[in-house]
PDB file of C-alpha atoms and ligand atoms in Angstrom:
ATOM      1  CA  MET A   1       9.772 -20.063  10.111  1.00 75.00           C
ATOM      2  CA  ALA A   2      11.582 -16.881   9.089  1.00 90.00           C
ATOM      3  CA  ILE A   3      10.028 -14.819   6.293  1.00 96.00           C
ATOM      4  CA  ARG A   4      12.146 -14.558   3.151  1.00 98.00           C
ATOM      5  CA  GLN A   5       9.391 -13.591   0.664  1.00 98.00           C
ATOM      6  CA  PHE A   6       7.566 -10.273   0.409  1.00 98.00           C
ATOM      7  CA  LEU A   7       4.579  -9.188  -1.678  1.00 98.00           C
ATOM      8  CA  ASP A   8       4.282  -5.401  -1.402  1.00 98.00           C
ATOM      9  CA  ILE A   9       0.967  -4.363  -2.940  1.00 98.00           C
ATOM     10  CA  GLY A  10       0.440  -0.654  -3.619  1.00 97.00           C
ATOM     11  CA  SER A  11       4.177  -0.215  -3.219  1.00 95.00           C
ATOM     12  CA  GLY A  12       4.246   3.417  -4.386  1.00 93.00           C
ATOM     13  CA  LEU A  13       7.205   5.443  -5.566  1.00 85.00           C
ATOM     14  CA  PRO A  14      10.503   4.082  -4.291  1.00 79.00           C
ATOM     15  CA  THR A  15      11.979   6.076  -1.420  1.00 82.00           C
ATOM     16  CA  GLN A  16      14.693   5.074   1.037  1.00 83.00           C
ATOM     17  CA  LYS A  17      15.016   1.723   2.725  1.00 90.00           C
ATOM     18  CA  ASN A  18      12.525   0.051   0.449  1.00 95.00           C
ATOM     19  CA  VAL A  19      11.125  -3.327   1.422  1.00 96.00           C
ATOM     20  CA  HIS A  20      13.597  -5.394  -0.637  1.00 96.00           C
ATOM     21  CA  GLU A  21      16.530  -3.370   0.724  1.00 95.00           C
ATOM     22  CA  ALA A  22      15.403  -3.744   4.334  1.00 96.00           C
ATOM     23  CA  ALA A  23      14.717  -7.461   3.843  1.00 97.00           C
ATOM     24  CA  GLN A  24      17.995  -8.189   2.055  1.00 97.00           C
ATOM     25  CA  SER A  25      19.962  -6.236   4.667  1.00 96.00           C
ATOM     26  CA  VAL A  26      18.739  -8.767   7.239  1.00 96.00           C
ATOM     27  CA  ALA A  27      18.422 -11.863   5.054  1.00 96.00           C
ATOM     28  CA  PRO A  28      20.342 -11.545   1.750  1.00 95.00           C
ATOM     29  CA  GLY A  29      18.322 -14.265  -0.005  1.00 94.00           C
ATOM     30  CA  SER A  30      14.987 -12.462   0.432  1.00 98.00           C
ATOM     31  CA  ARG A  31      12.733 -12.084  -2.610  1.00 98.00           C
ATOM     32  CA  THR A  32      10.297  -9.225  -3.155  1.00 97.00           C
ATOM     33  CA  VAL A  33       7.468  -8.614  -5.610  1.00 97.00           C
ATOM     34  CA  TYR A  34       6.259  -5.029  -5.822  1.00 96.00           C
ATOM     35  CA  VAL A  35       2.802  -4.294  -7.259  1.00 97.00           C
ATOM     36  CA  ASP A  36       1.309  -0.935  -8.201  1.00 96.00           C
ATOM     37  CA  ASN A  37      -1.142   0.273 -10.837  1.00 96.00           C
ATOM     38  CA  ASP A  38       0.334   3.752 -11.284  1.00 93.00           C
ATOM     39  CA  PRO A  39       2.341   3.782 -14.543  1.00 93.00           C
ATOM     40  CA  SER A  40       4.525   6.631 -13.239  1.00 92.00           C
ATOM     41  CA  VAL A  41       5.893   4.268 -10.568  1.00 90.00           C
ATOM     42  CA  LEU A  42       7.213   1.815 -13.166  1.00 87.00           C
ATOM     43  CA  PRO A  43      10.376   3.607 -14.444  1.00 91.00           C
ATOM     44  CA  HIS A  44      11.431   4.571 -10.909  1.00 90.00           C
ATOM     45  CA  ALA A  45      10.857   1.081  -9.585  1.00 89.00           C
ATOM     46  CA  GLN A  46      12.680  -0.524 -12.505  1.00 88.00           C
ATOM     47  CA  ALA A  47      15.661   1.807 -12.059  1.00 91.00           C
ATOM     48  CA  LEU A  48      15.782   0.949  -8.378  1.00 90.00           C
ATOM     49  CA  ILE A  49      15.700  -2.822  -8.791  1.00 92.00           C
ATOM     50  CA  GLN A  50      17.864  -3.049 -11.912  1.00 92.00           C
ATOM     51  CA  GLY A  51      20.416  -5.853 -11.625  1.00 94.00           C
ATOM     52  CA  ASP A  52      18.684  -7.380  -8.605  1.00 95.00           C
ATOM     53  CA  PRO A  53      17.469 -10.867  -9.587  1.00 97.00           C
ATOM     54  CA  GLN A  54      15.567 -11.281  -6.328  1.00 97.00           C
ATOM     55  CA  THR A  55      13.236  -8.326  -6.800  1.00 96.00           C
ATOM     56  CA  VAL A  56      10.566  -7.636  -9.427  1.00 96.00           C
ATOM     57  CA  TYR A  57       7.975  -5.000 -10.045  1.00 95.00           C
ATOM     58  CA  ILE A  58       4.644  -5.697 -11.716  1.00 95.00           C
ATOM     59  CA  GLU A  59       2.112  -3.164 -12.896  1.00 96.00           C
ATOM     60  CA  ALA A  60      -1.292  -4.505 -11.907  1.00 97.00           C
ATOM     61  CA  ASP A  61      -4.505  -3.547 -10.165  1.00 98.00           C
ATOM     62  CA  ALA A  62      -4.511  -4.841  -6.590  1.00 98.00           C
ATOM     63  CA  ARG A  63      -8.270  -5.374  -6.775  1.00 98.00           C
ATOM     64  CA  ASP A  64      -7.708  -8.069  -9.399  1.00 98.00           C
ATOM     65  CA  TYR A  65      -6.041 -10.451  -6.951  1.00 98.00           C
ATOM     66  CA  PRO A  66      -6.256 -13.488  -9.252  1.00 98.00           C
ATOM     67  CA  ALA A  67      -4.261 -11.549 -11.876  1.00 98.00           C
ATOM     68  CA  VAL A  68      -1.645 -10.470  -9.317  1.00 98.00           C
ATOM     69  CA  LEU A  69      -1.333 -13.953  -7.840  1.00 98.00           C
ATOM     70  CA  ARG A  70      -1.211 -15.702 -11.226  1.00 98.00           C
ATOM     71  CA  HIS A  71       1.138 -13.166 -12.804  1.00 98.00           C
ATOM     72  CA  PRO A  72       4.149 -15.055 -14.233  1.00 98.00           C
ATOM     73  CA  GLU A  73       6.573 -12.910 -12.210  1.00 97.00           C
ATOM     74  CA  THR A  74       4.681 -13.584  -8.980  1.00 98.00           C
ATOM     75  CA  ALA A  75       4.729 -17.300  -9.726  1.00 97.00           C
ATOM     76  CA  ARG A  76       8.422 -17.191 -10.623  1.00 97.00           C
ATOM     77  CA  MET A  77       9.489 -15.274  -7.518  1.00 98.00           C
ATOM     78  CA  LEU A  78       7.216 -16.468  -4.725  1.00 98.00           C
ATOM     79  CA  ASP A  79       6.709 -19.960  -3.358  1.00 98.00           C
ATOM     80  CA  PHE A  80       3.254 -20.043  -1.812  1.00 98.00           C
ATOM     81  CA  THR A  81       4.025 -23.277   0.034  1.00 98.00           C
ATOM     82  CA  LYS A  82       6.386 -21.202   2.215  1.00 98.00           C
ATOM     83  CA  PRO A  83       5.478 -18.180   4.381  1.00 98.00           C
ATOM     84  CA  ILE A  84       5.115 -14.817   2.673  1.00 98.00           C
ATOM     85  CA  ALA A  85       4.665 -11.355   4.167  1.00 98.00           C
ATOM     86  CA  VAL A  86       1.986  -9.424   2.279  1.00 98.00           C
ATOM     87  CA  LEU A  87       2.213  -5.658   2.720  1.00 98.00           C
ATOM     88  CA  LEU A  88      -0.935  -3.616   2.181  1.00 98.00           C
ATOM     89  CA  VAL A  89       0.398  -0.356   3.539  1.00 97.00           C
ATOM     90  CA  ALA A  90      -1.753   2.696   2.766  1.00 97.00           C
ATOM     91  CA  LEU A  91      -3.454   0.826  -0.075  1.00 98.00           C
ATOM     92  CA  VAL A  92      -6.834  -0.539   0.983  1.00 98.00           C
ATOM     93  CA  HIS A  93      -8.326   2.920   1.591  1.00 97.00           C
ATOM     94  CA  PHE A  94      -8.074   3.343  -2.198  1.00 97.00           C
ATOM     95  CA  ILE A  95     -10.488   0.439  -2.595  1.00 98.00           C
ATOM     96  CA  ASP A  96     -14.077   1.610  -2.461  1.00 96.00           C
ATOM     97  CA  ASP A  97     -16.705  -0.454  -0.645  1.00 97.00           C
ATOM     98  CA  SER A  98     -18.306  -1.179  -4.030  1.00 97.00           C
ATOM     99  CA  ASP A  99     -15.099  -3.043  -5.011  1.00 98.00           C
ATOM    100  CA  ASP A 100     -15.329  -5.393  -2.015  1.00 98.00           C
ATOM    101  CA  PRO A 101     -12.088  -4.480  -0.174  1.00 98.00           C
ATOM    102  CA  TYR A 102     -12.604  -7.264   2.397  1.00 98.00           C
ATOM    103  CA  GLY A 103     -13.005  -9.823  -0.380  1.00 98.00           C
ATOM    104  CA  VAL A 104      -9.852  -8.500  -2.084  1.00 98.00           C
ATOM    105  CA  VAL A 105      -7.732  -8.833   1.078  1.00 98.00           C
ATOM    106  CA  ALA A 106      -9.212 -12.288   1.754  1.00 98.00           C
ATOM    107  CA  GLY A 107      -8.331 -13.251  -1.828  1.00 98.00           C
ATOM    108  CA  TYR A 108      -4.646 -12.754  -1.019  1.00 98.00           C
ATOM    109  CA  VAL A 109      -4.835 -14.239   2.481  1.00 98.00           C
ATOM    110  CA  ASP A 110      -6.519 -17.406   1.217  1.00 98.00           C
ATOM    111  CA  GLN A 111      -3.481 -18.218  -0.933  1.00 98.00           C
ATOM    112  CA  LEU A 112      -0.988 -17.878   1.949  1.00 98.00           C
ATOM    113  CA  CYS A 113       0.259 -20.829   3.950  1.00 98.00           C
ATOM    114  CA  PRO A 114       0.284 -20.818   7.769  1.00 98.00           C
ATOM    115  CA  GLY A 115       3.150 -18.761   9.184  1.00 98.00           C
ATOM    116  CA  SER A 116       2.589 -16.008   6.604  1.00 98.00           C
ATOM    117  CA  TYR A 117       1.972 -12.424   7.680  1.00 98.00           C
ATOM    118  CA  VAL A 118      -0.283  -9.549   6.624  1.00 98.00           C
ATOM    119  CA  ILE A 119       0.800  -5.976   7.315  1.00 98.00           C
ATOM    120  CA  LEU A 120      -1.917  -3.414   6.734  1.00 98.00           C
ATOM    121  CA  ALA A 121      -2.237   0.316   7.359  1.00 98.00           C
ATOM    122  CA  HIS A 122      -5.433   2.230   6.655  1.00 97.00           C
ATOM    123  CA  VAL A 123      -6.292   5.912   6.868  1.00 95.00           C
ATOM    124  CA  THR A 124      -9.018   6.939   9.300  1.00 94.00           C
ATOM    125  CA  SER A 125     -10.937   9.987  10.377  1.00 91.00           C
ATOM    126  CA  ASP A 126     -11.500   8.565  13.892  1.00 93.00           C
ATOM    127  CA  ASP A 127     -10.783  11.207  16.557  1.00 89.00           C
ATOM    128  CA  ILE A 128      -9.581  13.621  13.943  1.00 88.00           C
ATOM    129  CA  ASP A 129      -9.089  17.307  14.647  1.00 88.00           C
ATOM    130  CA  PRO A 130     -12.227  18.903  13.061  1.00 90.00           C
ATOM    131  CA  GLU A 131     -10.195  21.500  11.159  1.00 92.00           C
ATOM    132  CA  LEU A 132      -7.872  18.855   9.702  1.00 88.00           C
ATOM    133  CA  GLY A 133     -10.898  16.681   8.903  1.00 89.00           C
ATOM    134  CA  GLU A 134     -12.514  19.489   6.957  1.00 91.00           C
ATOM    135  CA  ARG A 135      -9.341  19.959   4.898  1.00 90.00           C
ATOM    136  CA  MET A 136      -8.916  16.207   4.344  1.00 87.00           C
ATOM    137  CA  PHE A 137     -12.488  15.706   3.161  1.00 88.00           C
ATOM    138  CA  GLY A 138     -12.223  18.809   0.949  1.00 90.00           C
ATOM    139  CA  LEU A 139      -9.088  17.478  -0.739  1.00 90.00           C
ATOM    140  CA  ASN A 140     -10.554  14.006  -1.086  1.00 91.00           C
ATOM    141  CA  SER A 141     -13.083  15.034  -3.725  1.00 85.00           C
ATOM    142  CA  GLN A 142     -10.208  16.301  -5.897  1.00 90.00           C
ATOM    143  CA  LEU A 143      -8.215  13.066  -5.814  1.00 89.00           C
ATOM    144  CA  ARG A 144      -8.055  10.801  -8.871  1.00 85.00           C
ATOM    145  CA  VAL A 145      -9.088   7.941  -6.579  1.00 88.00           C
ATOM    146  CA  PRO A 146     -10.791   9.290  -3.439  1.00 92.00           C
ATOM    147  CA  LEU A 147      -9.902   7.731  -0.105  1.00 95.00           C
ATOM    148  CA  THR A 148     -12.409   5.709   1.884  1.00 96.00           C
ATOM    149  CA  TYR A 149     -11.865   6.555   5.546  1.00 95.00           C
ATOM    150  CA  ARG A 150     -12.626   3.583   7.780  1.00 97.00           C
ATOM    151  CA  THR A 151     -13.066   3.272  11.515  1.00 96.00           C
ATOM    152  CA  LYS A 152     -10.878   1.171  13.802  1.00 97.00           C
ATOM    153  CA  ASP A 153     -13.437  -1.658  13.764  1.00 98.00           C
ATOM    154  CA  GLU A 154     -13.603  -1.518   9.986  1.00 98.00           C
ATOM    155  CA  ALA A 155      -9.798  -1.575   9.722  1.00 98.00           C
ATOM    156  CA  ALA A 156      -9.605  -4.453  12.217  1.00 98.00           C
ATOM    157  CA  ARG A 157     -12.059  -6.490  10.103  1.00 98.00           C
ATOM    158  CA  PHE A 158      -9.346  -6.877   7.437  1.00 98.00           C
ATOM    159  CA  PHE A 159      -7.541  -9.136   9.922  1.00 98.00           C
ATOM    160  CA  ASP A 160     -10.535 -11.432  10.530  1.00 98.00           C
ATOM    161  CA  GLY A 161      -9.374 -15.055  10.790  1.00 97.00           C
ATOM    162  CA  LEU A 162      -5.759 -13.995  11.423  1.00 98.00           C
ATOM    163  CA  GLU A 163      -3.829 -13.734  14.685  1.00 98.00           C
ATOM    164  CA  LEU A 164      -2.755 -10.176  15.466  1.00 98.00           C
ATOM    165  CA  VAL A 165       0.808  -9.825  16.748  1.00 96.00           C
ATOM    166  CA  GLY A 166       2.443  -7.009  18.720  1.00 95.00           C
ATOM    167  CA  PRO A 167       0.114  -4.344  20.082  1.00 95.00           C
ATOM    168  CA  GLY A 168      -2.822  -5.199  17.779  1.00 96.00           C
ATOM    169  CA  VAL A 169      -4.578  -2.608  15.638  1.00 97.00           C
ATOM    170  CA  ILE A 170      -3.316   0.797  16.747  1.00 94.00           C
ATOM    171  CA  ASP A 171      -2.231   4.128  15.287  1.00 93.00           C
ATOM    172  CA  LEU A 172       0.457   3.628  12.645  1.00 93.00           C
ATOM    173  CA  GLY A 173       2.892   5.915  14.442  1.00 90.00           C
ATOM    174  CA  ARG A 174       2.527   3.962  17.659  1.00 91.00           C
ATOM    175  CA  TRP A 175       3.046   0.424  16.367  1.00 93.00           C
ATOM    176  CA  SER A 176       6.163  -1.441  17.395  1.00 92.00           C
ATOM    177  CA  PRO A 177       6.774  -5.198  17.740  1.00 91.00           C
ATOM    178  CA  ASP A 178       7.429  -4.642  21.448  1.00 91.00           C
ATOM    179  CA  GLY A 179       4.145  -2.894  22.120  1.00 89.00           C
ATOM    180  CA  GLU A 180       2.542   0.493  21.765  1.00 89.00           C
ATOM    181  CA  VAL A 181       4.911   3.458  21.482  1.00 88.00           C
ATOM    182  CA  ASP A 182       3.667   6.314  23.616  1.00 82.00           C
ATOM    183  CA  GLY A 183       3.210   9.955  22.716  1.00 70.00           C
ATOM    184  CA  PRO A 184       0.342  11.964  21.193  1.00 63.00           C
ATOM    185  CA  LYS A 185       2.672  13.594  18.649  1.00 62.00           C
ATOM    186  CA  ARG A 186       3.032  10.286  16.870  1.00 64.00           C
ATOM    187  CA  LYS A 187      -0.624  10.131  15.816  1.00 76.00           C
ATOM    188  CA  LEU A 188      -0.738   9.548  12.055  1.00 82.00           C
ATOM    189  CA  ASN A 189      -4.491   9.148  11.476  1.00 90.00           C
ATOM    190  CA  SER A 190      -3.995   5.634  10.189  1.00 94.00           C
ATOM    191  CA  TRP A 191      -4.802   2.352  11.856  1.00 96.00           C
ATOM    192  CA  CYS A 192      -2.300  -0.391  11.366  1.00 96.00           C
ATOM    193  CA  GLY A 193      -1.698  -3.974  12.369  1.00 98.00           C
ATOM    194  CA  VAL A 194       0.424  -7.024  11.704  1.00 98.00           C
ATOM    195  CA  ALA A 195      -1.140 -10.460  11.758  1.00 98.00           C
ATOM    196  CA  ARG A 196      -0.075 -14.056  11.260  1.00 98.00           C
ATOM    197  CA  LYS A 197      -1.953 -16.738   9.418  1.00 98.00           C
ATOM    198  CA  VAL A 198      -2.325 -19.738  11.706  1.00 97.00           C
TER     199      VAL A 198
HETATM  200  C1  SAM B   1      -0.181   6.095  -0.399  1.00 57.66           C
HETATM  201  S1  SAM B   1       0.730   5.110  -1.525  1.00 57.66           S
HETATM  202  C2  SAM B   1       1.467   3.960  -0.419  1.00 57.66           C
HETATM  203  C3  SAM B   1       2.824   3.540  -0.858  1.00 57.66           C
HETATM  204  C4  SAM B   1       3.554   2.607   0.095  1.00 57.66           C
HETATM  205  N1  SAM B   1       2.804   1.378   0.324  1.00 57.66           N
HETATM  206  C5  SAM B   1       3.833   3.308   1.387  1.00 57.66           C
HETATM  207  O1  SAM B   1       3.193   3.018   2.386  1.00 57.66           O
HETATM  208  O2  SAM B   1       4.709   4.177   1.416  1.00 57.66           O
HETATM  209  C6  SAM B   1      -0.531   4.128  -2.263  1.00 57.66           C
HETATM  210  C7  SAM B   1      -0.083   3.414  -3.512  1.00 57.66           C
HETATM  211  O3  SAM B   1      -1.109   2.494  -3.861  1.00 57.66           O
HETATM  212  C8  SAM B   1      -1.265   2.508  -5.258  1.00 57.66           C
HETATM  213  N2  SAM B   1      -2.608   2.032  -5.576  1.00 57.66           N
HETATM  214  C9  SAM B   1      -3.788   2.629  -5.312  1.00 57.66           C
HETATM  215  N3  SAM B   1      -4.804   1.877  -5.764  1.00 57.66           N
HETATM  216  C10 SAM B   1      -4.236   0.776  -6.316  1.00 57.66           C
HETATM  217  C11 SAM B   1      -4.748  -0.371  -6.950  1.00 57.66           C
HETATM  218  N4  SAM B   1      -6.077  -0.551  -7.112  1.00 57.66           N
HETATM  219  N5  SAM B   1      -3.887  -1.310  -7.411  1.00 57.66           N
HETATM  220  C12 SAM B   1      -2.539  -1.151  -7.252  1.00 57.66           C
HETATM  221  N6  SAM B   1      -1.990  -0.074  -6.660  1.00 57.66           N
HETATM  222  C13 SAM B   1      -2.831   0.872  -6.194  1.00 57.66           C
HETATM  223  C14 SAM B   1      -1.023   3.949  -5.662  1.00 57.66           C
HETATM  224  O4  SAM B   1      -0.654   4.052  -7.034  1.00 57.66           O
HETATM  225  C15 SAM B   1       0.106   4.340  -4.711  1.00 57.66           C
HETATM  226  O5  SAM B   1       1.361   4.130  -5.306  1.00 57.66           O
END
């Protein structure tokens, strides 16, 4: 069944070709719920989606998945008896091991019906250039919420129980639905994958 519902968690500041725009350009009836806990995202997101009855933005902490899932806007916009694509793109590395990131992702997945999808990208320090690594780790300590770098196996664990589609868990810059895109210049130091709930 085609996906017409999108839950974009850790949506970030709106840029170009946002999820609801891409989805509606293909399927005009698509509905999107954006979630982020950064208050500075709110005015930008609201300006972007103004006048669009099929798109909402909620300010919430992704770690509190019951609150996100039970939010009145989530309930109003998304029908969990039909497939939903959940986007966790460059989000889960902001969830420290002490906050049970695998339990958080499973909390969302558990509510999805078969035919739903999970799209996840996660920063890594696997195979990183040592100089870049030194700079990345140096900057990390200064971030409001430091990143947790995870290995490929650790990133792949987020898809446990799901069926990976396309080329599996690979570098974000190399993922395509038709297989792995070649070329070392595309390395983005993030693992990513797309998986279906069966
Ligand atoms: C690197 S941005 C990614 C934005 C977008 N998904 C993308 O790939 O372009 C990460 C976003 O996750 C949000 N974020 C981090 N921790 C979060 C949390 N616990 N709950 C909700 N949003 C969170 C940040 O505020 C930020 O907007």
